Amino acid sequence: MGGVVGGGADPRTRLITTLLASRSLSQSVFDPWPDEPEEPNPESRWGDPERDLPRIPTPSVEEKDVDPKILETFWRSVILANVALFGLSLGPMLVFFRGQWLWGAAAVALGAVAGLRVYHHYRAFQRRHGDEADGTEPPERNA
């Protein structure tokens, strides 16, 4: 049966008691070996990234200085592109891994529609603002 620490105690209990009394357990367990080789630092081959990497200049245009229509088109396109990427990647995984054809097809359809909307926003933006940089008049379109 369980004994009290002393003469008739379990040998493991005496060893632990001796280690704790003579020296702290963490020091005795985690002391390095005297003949252990020095480990190389794997990050030393890359140098100091704070000093070595090129600096990226900050834009001189504030967000409040951008035309609100351009800013709205940009953020709408970013969100729709994320939805398109999500739907077009999740849909095939639902079909292949789980056999959920209905949900997979719906996700692919949603992603495709979102991708088409991004393309539509891009083309509309190009029609409105693309020719302004050239300084030429946009061609007349028959609508």
CSV table of N, CA and C in Angstrom, one decimal:
chain,number,residue,atom,x,y,z
A,1,MET,N,0.8,-1.2,0.0
A,1,MET,CA,0.0,0.0,0.0
A,1,MET,C,0.9,1.2,0.0
A,2,GLY,N,0.3,2.4,-0.1
A,2,GLY,CA,1.0,3.6,-0.2
A,2,GLY,C,1.7,3.9,1.2
A,3,GLY,N,3.0,4.3,1.1
A,3,GLY,CA,3.7,4.5,2.3
A,3,GLY,C,4.0,6.0,2.4
A,4,VAL,N,4.4,6.3,3.6
A,4,VAL,CA,4.8,7.7,3.9
A,4,VAL,C,6.3,7.8,3.6
A,5,VAL,N,6.7,9.0,3.1
A,5,VAL,CA,8.1,9.1,2.8
A,5,VAL,C,9.0,8.8,4.0
A,6,GLY,N,9.9,7.9,3.8
A,6,GLY,CA,10.7,7.5,4.9
A,6,GLY,C,11.4,6.2,4.5
A,7,GLY,N,11.7,5.4,5.5
A,7,GLY,CA,12.5,4.2,5.3
A,7,GLY,C,11.8,3.2,4.5
A,8,GLY,N,10.5,2.9,4.6
A,8,GLY,CA,9.9,1.9,3.9
A,8,GLY,C,9.2,2.4,2.6
A,9,ALA,N,9.5,3.5,2.1
A,9,ALA,CA,8.8,4.1,1.0
A,9,ALA,C,9.3,3.5,-0.3
A,10,ASP,N,8.5,3.7,-1.3
A,10,ASP,CA,8.8,3.2,-2.7
A,10,ASP,C,10.2,3.8,-3.1
A,11,PRO,N,11.0,3.1,-3.9
A,11,PRO,CA,12.3,3.7,-4.3
A,11,PRO,C,12.2,4.9,-5.2
A,12,ARG,N,11.1,5.0,-6.0
A,12,ARG,CA,10.9,6.1,-6.9
A,12,ARG,C,10.6,7.4,-6.0
A,13,THR,N,9.8,7.2,-5.0
A,13,THR,CA,9.5,8.3,-4.1
A,13,THR,C,10.7,8.8,-3.4
A,14,ARG,N,11.6,7.9,-3.0
A,14,ARG,CA,12.8,8.3,-2.3
A,14,ARG,C,13.7,9.1,-3.3
A,15,LEU,N,13.8,8.6,-4.5
A,15,LEU,CA,14.6,9.3,-5.5
A,15,LEU,C,14.1,10.7,-5.8
A,16,ILE,N,12.8,10.9,-6.0
A,16,ILE,CA,12.2,12.2,-6.2
A,16,ILE,C,12.5,13.1,-5.0
A,17,THR,N,12.3,12.5,-3.8
A,17,THR,CA,12.5,13.3,-2.6
A,17,THR,C,13.9,13.8,-2.5
A,18,THR,N,14.8,12.9,-2.8
A,18,THR,CA,16.3,13.2,-2.8
A,18,THR,C,16.6,14.3,-3.8
A,19,LEU,N,16.1,14.2,-5.0
A,19,LEU,CA,16.4,15.2,-6.0
A,19,LEU,C,15.8,16.5,-5.6
A,20,LEU,N,14.6,16.6,-5.1
A,20,LEU,CA,14.0,17.8,-4.7
A,20,LEU,C,14.7,18.5,-3.5
A,21,ALA,N,15.2,17.6,-2.6
A,21,ALA,CA,15.9,18.2,-1.4
A,21,ALA,C,17.2,18.7,-1.8
A,22,SER,N,18.0,18.0,-2.7
A,22,SER,CA,19.3,18.4,-2.9
A,22,SER,C,19.4,19.5,-4.0
A,23,ARG,N,18.6,19.4,-5.0
A,23,ARG,CA,18.7,20.4,-6.1
A,23,ARG,C,17.3,20.5,-6.7
A,24,SER,N,17.0,21.6,-7.3
A,24,SER,CA,15.7,21.7,-7.9
A,24,SER,C,15.6,20.7,-9.1
A,25,LEU,N,14.4,20.2,-9.3
A,25,LEU,CA,14.2,19.2,-10.3
A,25,LEU,C,14.4,19.7,-11.7
A,26,SER,N,14.0,21.0,-11.9
A,26,SER,CA,14.1,21.6,-13.2
A,26,SER,C,15.6,21.7,-13.6
A,27,GLN,N,16.4,22.0,-12.6
A,27,GLN,CA,17.9,22.2,-12.9
A,27,GLN,C,18.5,20.9,-13.3
A,28,SER,N,18.1,19.8,-12.6
A,28,SER,CA,18.7,18.5,-12.8
A,28,SER,C,18.2,17.9,-14.1
A,29,VAL,N,17.0,18.1,-14.5
A,29,VAL,CA,16.5,17.5,-15.7
A,29,VAL,C,16.9,18.3,-17.0
A,30,PHE,N,17.0,19.6,-16.9
A,30,PHE,CA,17.2,20.4,-18.1
A,30,PHE,C,18.6,20.9,-18.2
A,31,ASP,N,19.6,20.4,-17.4
A,31,ASP,CA,21.0,20.8,-17.6
A,31,ASP,C,21.5,20.3,-18.9
A,32,PRO,N,22.3,21.1,-19.6
A,32,PRO,CA,22.8,20.6,-20.9
A,32,PRO,C,23.9,19.6,-20.6
A,33,TRP,N,24.1,18.7,-21.6
A,33,TRP,CA,25.2,17.7,-21.4
A,33,TRP,C,26.5,18.5,-21.7
A,34,PRO,N,27.6,18.1,-20.9
A,34,PRO,CA,28.8,18.8,-21.1
A,34,PRO,C,29.5,18.6,-22.5
A,35,ASP,N,29.2,17.5,-23.1
A,35,ASP,CA,29.9,17.2,-24.4
A,35,ASP,C,28.9,17.4,-25.6
A,36,GLU,N,27.8,18.1,-25.4
A,36,GLU,CA,26.8,18.4,-26.4
A,36,GLU,C,27.4,19.4,-27.4
A,37,PRO,N,27.3,19.1,-28.7
A,37,PRO,CA,27.8,20.1,-29.7
A,37,PRO,C,27.0,21.4,-29.8
A,38,GLU,N,27.6,22.4,-30.2
A,38,GLU,CA,26.9,23.7,-30.3
A,38,GLU,C,26.0,23.6,-31.5
A,39,GLU,N,24.8,24.0,-31.4
A,39,GLU,CA,23.8,23.9,-32.5
A,39,GLU,C,23.9,25.2,-33.3
A,40,PRO,N,24.0,25.0,-34.7
A,40,PRO,CA,24.0,26.3,-35.5
A,40,PRO,C,22.7,26.9,-35.5
A,41,ASN,N,22.7,28.2,-35.6
A,41,ASN,CA,21.5,29.0,-35.7
A,41,ASN,C,21.0,29.0,-37.2
A,42,PRO,N,19.8,28.4,-37.5
A,42,PRO,CA,19.4,28.3,-38.9
A,42,PRO,C,19.1,29.6,-39.5
A,43,GLU,N,18.7,30.6,-38.7
A,43,GLU,CA,18.4,31.9,-39.2
A,43,GLU,C,19.6,32.8,-39.5
A,44,SER,N,20.8,32.4,-39.1
A,44,SER,CA,21.9,33.2,-39.3
A,44,SER,C,22.3,33.3,-40.8
A,45,ARG,N,21.9,32.4,-41.6
A,45,ARG,CA,22.3,32.4,-43.0
A,45,ARG,C,21.5,33.5,-43.8
A,46,TRP,N,20.4,34.0,-43.3
A,46,TRP,CA,19.6,35.0,-44.0
A,46,TRP,C,19.9,36.4,-43.6
A,47,GLY,N,20.6,36.6,-42.6
A,47,GLY,CA,21.0,37.9,-42.2
A,47,GLY,C,19.9,38.6,-41.4
A,48,ASP,N,19.9,39.9,-41.4
A,48,ASP,CA,19.0,40.7,-40.6
A,48,ASP,C,17.9,41.3,-41.6
A,49,PRO,N,16.7,40.7,-41.6
A,49,PRO,CA,15.7,41.2,-42.6
A,49,PRO,C,15.3,42.7,-42.4
A,50,GLU,N,15.4,43.2,-41.2
A,50,GLU,CA,15.1,44.6,-40.9
A,50,GLU,C,16.1,45.5,-41.6
A,51,ARG,N,17.3,45.1,-41.8
A,51,ARG,CA,18.3,45.9,-42.5
A,51,ARG,C,18.5,45.5,-43.9
A,52,ASP,N,18.4,44.2,-44.3
A,52,ASP,CA,18.7,43.8,-45.6
A,52,ASP,C,17.6,43.9,-46.7
A,53,LEU,N,16.4,43.8,-46.3
A,53,LEU,CA,15.3,43.8,-47.2
A,53,LEU,C,15.0,45.2,-47.8
A,54,PRO,N,14.6,45.3,-49.0
A,54,PRO,CA,14.3,46.7,-49.5
A,54,PRO,C,13.1,47.3,-48.9
A,55,ARG,N,13.1,48.6,-48.8
A,55,ARG,CA,12.0,49.3,-48.2
A,55,ARG,C,11.0,49.6,-49.3
A,56,ILE,N,9.7,49.5,-48.9
A,56,ILE,CA,8.6,49.7,-49.8
A,56,ILE,C,8.1,51.1,-49.5
A,57,PRO,N,8.1,52.0,-50.5
A,57,PRO,CA,7.6,53.4,-50.2
A,57,PRO,C,6.2,53.4,-49.9
A,58,THR,N,5.8,54.3,-49.0
A,58,THR,CA,4.4,54.5,-48.7
A,58,THR,C,3.8,55.4,-49.8
A,59,PRO,N,2.5,55.1,-50.2
A,59,PRO,CA,1.9,55.9,-51.2
A,59,PRO,C,1.7,57.4,-50.7
A,60,SER,N,1.8,58.3,-51.7
A,60,SER,CA,1.7,59.7,-51.3
A,60,SER,C,0.2,60.1,-51.4
A,61,VAL,N,-0.7,59.3,-51.8
A,61,VAL,CA,-2.1,59.6,-51.9
A,61,VAL,C,-2.8,59.0,-50.7
A,62,GLU,N,-3.5,59.9,-50.1
A,62,GLU,CA,-4.4,59.5,-49.0
A,62,GLU,C,-5.7,58.9,-49.5
A,63,GLU,N,-6.3,58.0,-48.7
A,63,GLU,CA,-7.5,57.4,-49.2
A,63,GLU,C,-8.6,58.4,-49.3
A,64,LYS,N,-8.6,59.5,-48.6
A,64,LYS,CA,-9.6,60.5,-48.7
A,64,LYS,C,-9.5,61.3,-49.9
A,65,ASP,N,-8.3,61.3,-50.6
A,65,ASP,CA,-8.0,62.0,-51.8
A,65,ASP,C,-8.5,61.3,-53.1
A,66,VAL,N,-8.8,60.0,-53.0
A,66,VAL,CA,-9.2,59.2,-54.1
A,66,VAL,C,-10.7,59.5,-54.4
A,67,ASP,N,-11.0,59.5,-55.7
A,67,ASP,CA,-12.4,59.7,-56.1
A,67,ASP,C,-13.3,58.6,-55.5
A,68,PRO,N,-14.4,59.0,-54.8
A,68,PRO,CA,-15.3,58.0,-54.2
A,68,PRO,C,-15.8,56.9,-55.1
A,69,LYS,N,-16.1,57.2,-56.3
A,69,LYS,CA,-16.5,56.2,-57.3
A,69,LYS,C,-15.5,55.1,-57.5
A,70,ILE,N,-14.2,55.6,-57.7
A,70,ILE,CA,-13.1,54.7,-57.9
A,70,ILE,C,-12.9,53.8,-56.7
A,71,LEU,N,-12.9,54.4,-55.5
A,71,LEU,CA,-12.7,53.7,-54.3
A,71,LEU,C,-13.9,52.6,-54.1
A,72,GLU,N,-15.1,53.0,-54.4
A,72,GLU,CA,-16.2,52.1,-54.2
A,72,GLU,C,-16.1,50.9,-55.2
A,73,THR,N,-15.7,51.2,-56.4
A,73,THR,CA,-15.5,50.2,-57.4
A,73,THR,C,-14.4,49.2,-57.0
A,74,PHE,N,-13.3,49.8,-56.5
A,74,PHE,CA,-12.2,48.9,-56.0
A,74,PHE,C,-12.6,48.0,-54.9
A,75,TRP,N,-13.3,48.5,-53.9
A,75,TRP,CA,-13.6,47.6,-52.8
A,75,TRP,C,-14.7,46.6,-53.1
A,76,ARG,N,-15.6,47.1,-54.0
A,76,ARG,CA,-16.7,46.1,-54.4
A,76,ARG,C,-16.0,45.0,-55.2
A,77,SER,N,-15.0,45.3,-56.0
A,77,SER,CA,-14.3,44.3,-56.8
A,77,SER,C,-13.5,43.3,-55.9
A,78,VAL,N,-12.9,43.9,-54.9
A,78,VAL,CA,-12.1,43.0,-54.0
A,78,VAL,C,-13.1,42.0,-53.3
A,79,ILE,N,-14.2,42.5,-52.8
A,79,ILE,CA,-15.1,41.6,-52.0
A,79,ILE,C,-15.7,40.6,-53.0
A,80,LEU,N,-16.1,41.0,-54.2
A,80,LEU,CA,-16.6,40.0,-55.1
A,80,LEU,C,-15.6,39.0,-55.6
A,81,ALA,N,-14.3,39.5,-55.7
A,81,ALA,CA,-13.3,38.5,-56.1
A,81,ALA,C,-13.1,37.5,-55.0
A,82,ASN,N,-13.1,37.9,-53.8
A,82,ASN,CA,-13.0,37.0,-52.7
A,82,ASN,C,-14.2,36.0,-52.6
A,83,VAL,N,-15.4,36.5,-52.9
A,83,VAL,CA,-16.5,35.6,-52.9
A,83,VAL,C,-16.4,34.6,-54.1
A,84,ALA,N,-15.9,35.1,-55.2
A,84,ALA,CA,-15.7,34.2,-56.4
A,84,ALA,C,-14.7,33.1,-56.1
A,85,LEU,N,-13.6,33.5,-55.5
A,85,LEU,CA,-12.5,32.5,-55.2
A,85,LEU,C,-13.0,31.5,-54.2
A,86,PHE,N,-13.8,32.0,-53.2
A,86,PHE,CA,-14.3,31.1,-52.2
A,86,PHE,C,-15.3,30.1,-52.8
A,87,GLY,N,-16.2,30.6,-53.6
A,87,GLY,CA,-17.2,29.7,-54.2
A,87,GLY,C,-16.6,28.7,-55.2
A,88,LEU,N,-15.7,29.2,-56.0
A,88,LEU,CA,-15.1,28.3,-57.0
A,88,LEU,C,-14.1,27.3,-56.5
A,89,SER,N,-13.6,27.5,-55.3
A,89,SER,CA,-12.8,26.5,-54.6
A,89,SER,C,-13.6,25.6,-53.7
A,90,LEU,N,-14.6,26.1,-53.0
A,90,LEU,CA,-15.4,25.3,-52.1
A,90,LEU,C,-16.3,24.3,-52.8
A,91,GLY,N,-16.9,24.8,-53.9
A,91,GLY,CA,-17.8,24.0,-54.6
A,91,GLY,C,-17.3,22.6,-55.1
A,92,PRO,N,-16.2,22.6,-55.8
A,92,PRO,CA,-15.6,21.3,-56.2
A,92,PRO,C,-15.2,20.4,-55.0
A,93,MET,N,-14.8,21.0,-53.9
A,93,MET,CA,-14.4,20.2,-52.7
A,93,MET,C,-15.6,19.6,-52.1
A,94,LEU,N,-16.7,20.3,-52.1
A,94,LEU,CA,-18.0,19.7,-51.5
A,94,LEU,C,-18.4,18.6,-52.4
A,95,VAL,N,-18.3,18.7,-53.7
A,95,VAL,CA,-18.7,17.6,-54.6
A,95,VAL,C,-17.8,16.4,-54.4
A,96,PHE,N,-16.5,16.6,-54.5
A,96,PHE,CA,-15.5,15.5,-54.5
A,96,PHE,C,-15.4,14.8,-53.1
A,97,PHE,N,-15.2,15.6,-52.1
A,97,PHE,CA,-15.0,15.0,-50.8
A,97,PHE,C,-16.2,14.5,-50.0
A,98,ARG,N,-17.3,15.3,-50.2
A,98,ARG,CA,-18.5,14.9,-49.4
A,98,ARG,C,-19.7,14.4,-50.3
A,99,GLY,N,-19.6,14.6,-51.6
A,99,GLY,CA,-20.6,14.1,-52.5
A,99,GLY,C,-21.9,15.0,-52.4
A,100,GLN,N,-21.7,16.2,-52.0
A,100,GLN,CA,-22.9,17.1,-51.9
A,100,GLN,C,-23.0,17.9,-53.2
A,101,TRP,N,-23.6,17.3,-54.2
A,101,TRP,CA,-23.7,17.9,-55.5
A,101,TRP,C,-24.5,19.2,-55.5
A,102,LEU,N,-25.6,19.3,-54.8
A,102,LEU,CA,-26.4,20.5,-54.8
A,102,LEU,C,-25.7,21.7,-54.2
A,103,TRP,N,-25.1,21.5,-53.0
A,103,TRP,CA,-24.4,22.6,-52.4
A,103,TRP,C,-23.1,22.9,-53.1
A,104,GLY,N,-22.5,21.9,-53.7
A,104,GLY,CA,-21.3,22.2,-54.5
A,104,GLY,C,-21.6,23.0,-55.8
A,105,ALA,N,-22.7,22.6,-56.4
A,105,ALA,CA,-23.1,23.3,-57.6
A,105,ALA,C,-23.5,24.7,-57.3
A,106,ALA,N,-24.2,24.9,-56.2
A,106,ALA,CA,-24.6,26.3,-55.8
A,106,ALA,C,-23.4,27.1,-55.5
A,107,ALA,N,-22.4,26.6,-54.8
A,107,ALA,CA,-21.2,27.3,-54.5
A,107,ALA,C,-20.4,27.7,-55.8
A,108,VAL,N,-20.3,26.8,-56.7
A,108,VAL,CA,-19.7,27.1,-58.0
A,108,VAL,C,-20.5,28.2,-58.7
A,109,ALA,N,-21.8,28.1,-58.8
A,109,ALA,CA,-22.6,29.1,-59.5
A,109,ALA,C,-22.4,30.4,-58.8
A,110,LEU,N,-22.4,30.5,-57.5
A,110,LEU,CA,-22.2,31.8,-56.8
A,110,LEU,C,-20.9,32.3,-57.1
A,111,GLY,N,-19.8,31.5,-57.1
A,111,GLY,CA,-18.5,32.0,-57.4
A,111,GLY,C,-18.4,32.4,-58.9
A,112,ALA,N,-19.1,31.8,-59.8
A,112,ALA,CA,-19.0,32.2,-61.2
A,112,ALA,C,-19.7,33.5,-61.4
A,113,VAL,N,-20.9,33.7,-60.7
A,113,VAL,CA,-21.6,34.9,-60.9
A,113,VAL,C,-20.8,36.1,-60.3
A,114,ALA,N,-20.2,35.8,-59.1
A,114,ALA,CA,-19.3,36.9,-58.5
A,114,ALA,C,-18.1,37.2,-59.4
A,115,GLY,N,-17.5,36.2,-60.0
A,115,GLY,CA,-16.4,36.5,-60.9
A,115,GLY,C,-16.9,37.3,-62.1
A,116,LEU,N,-18.0,36.9,-62.7
A,116,LEU,CA,-18.5,37.7,-63.8
A,116,LEU,C,-18.8,39.2,-63.4
A,117,ARG,N,-19.3,39.4,-62.2
A,117,ARG,CA,-19.6,40.7,-61.7
A,117,ARG,C,-18.3,41.5,-61.6
A,118,VAL,N,-17.2,40.9,-61.1
A,118,VAL,CA,-15.9,41.5,-61.0
A,118,VAL,C,-15.5,42.0,-62.4
A,119,TYR,N,-15.6,41.0,-63.4
A,119,TYR,CA,-15.3,41.4,-64.8
A,119,TYR,C,-16.1,42.5,-65.3
A,120,HIS,N,-17.4,42.5,-65.0
A,120,HIS,CA,-18.3,43.6,-65.4
A,120,HIS,C,-17.9,44.9,-64.8
A,121,HIS,N,-17.5,44.9,-63.5
A,121,HIS,CA,-17.1,46.2,-62.9
A,121,HIS,C,-15.8,46.7,-63.5
A,122,TYR,N,-14.9,45.7,-63.8
A,122,TYR,CA,-13.6,46.1,-64.4
A,122,TYR,C,-13.8,46.7,-65.8
A,123,ARG,N,-14.6,46.1,-66.6
A,123,ARG,CA,-14.9,46.6,-68.0
A,123,ARG,C,-15.6,48.0,-67.9
A,124,ALA,N,-16.6,48.1,-67.0
A,124,ALA,CA,-17.2,49.4,-66.9
A,124,ALA,C,-16.3,50.5,-66.4
A,125,PHE,N,-15.4,50.2,-65.5
A,125,PHE,CA,-14.4,51.1,-65.0
A,125,PHE,C,-13.5,51.5,-66.2
A,126,GLN,N,-13.0,50.5,-67.0
A,126,GLN,CA,-12.2,50.8,-68.1
A,126,GLN,C,-12.9,51.7,-69.1
A,127,ARG,N,-14.2,51.5,-69.4
A,127,ARG,CA,-14.9,52.3,-70.3
A,127,ARG,C,-15.0,53.8,-69.8
A,128,ARG,N,-15.2,53.9,-68.5
A,128,ARG,CA,-15.3,55.3,-67.9
A,128,ARG,C,-14.0,56.0,-67.7
A,129,HIS,N,-13.0,55.3,-67.2
A,129,HIS,CA,-11.7,55.9,-66.8
A,129,HIS,C,-10.5,55.5,-67.7
A,130,GLY,N,-10.6,54.5,-68.4
A,130,GLY,CA,-9.4,54.0,-69.2
A,130,GLY,C,-8.9,54.9,-70.2
A,131,ASP,N,-9.8,55.6,-70.9
A,131,ASP,CA,-9.3,56.5,-72.0
A,131,ASP,C,-8.9,57.9,-71.5
A,132,GLU,N,-9.2,58.2,-70.2
A,132,GLU,CA,-8.8,59.5,-69.7
A,132,GLU,C,-7.3,59.6,-69.6
A,133,ALA,N,-6.6,58.5,-69.3
A,133,ALA,CA,-5.2,58.6,-69.2
A,133,ALA,C,-4.5,58.9,-70.6
A,134,ASP,N,-5.1,58.4,-71.7
A,134,ASP,CA,-4.6,58.7,-73.0
A,134,ASP,C,-4.8,60.1,-73.5
A,135,GLY,N,-5.8,60.7,-73.0
A,135,GLY,CA,-6.1,62.1,-73.4
A,135,GLY,C,-6.9,62.1,-74.7
A,136,THR,N,-7.4,60.9,-75.2
A,136,THR,CA,-8.2,60.8,-76.4
A,136,THR,C,-9.6,60.6,-76.0
A,137,GLU,N,-10.5,60.9,-77.0
A,137,GLU,CA,-11.9,60.7,-76.8
A,137,GLU,C,-12.2,59.2,-76.9
A,138,PRO,N,-13.1,58.7,-76.1
A,138,PRO,CA,-13.5,57.3,-76.3
A,138,PRO,C,-14.3,57.1,-77.6
A,139,PRO,N,-14.1,56.0,-78.3
A,139,PRO,CA,-14.8,55.8,-79.5
A,139,PRO,C,-16.3,55.7,-79.3
A,140,GLU,N,-17.1,56.2,-80.3
A,140,GLU,CA,-18.5,56.2,-80.2
A,140,GLU,C,-19.1,54.8,-80.4
A,141,ARG,N,-20.0,54.4,-79.5
A,141,ARG,CA,-20.5,53.1,-79.5
A,141,ARG,C,-22.0,53.2,-79.9
A,142,ASN,N,-22.4,52.2,-80.7
A,142,ASN,CA,-23.8,52.1,-81.1
A,142,ASN,C,-24.5,51.2,-80.0
A,143,ALA,N,-25.4,51.8,-79.4
A,143,ALA,CA,-26.0,51.0,-78.3
A,143,ALA,C,-27.5,50.7,-78.6
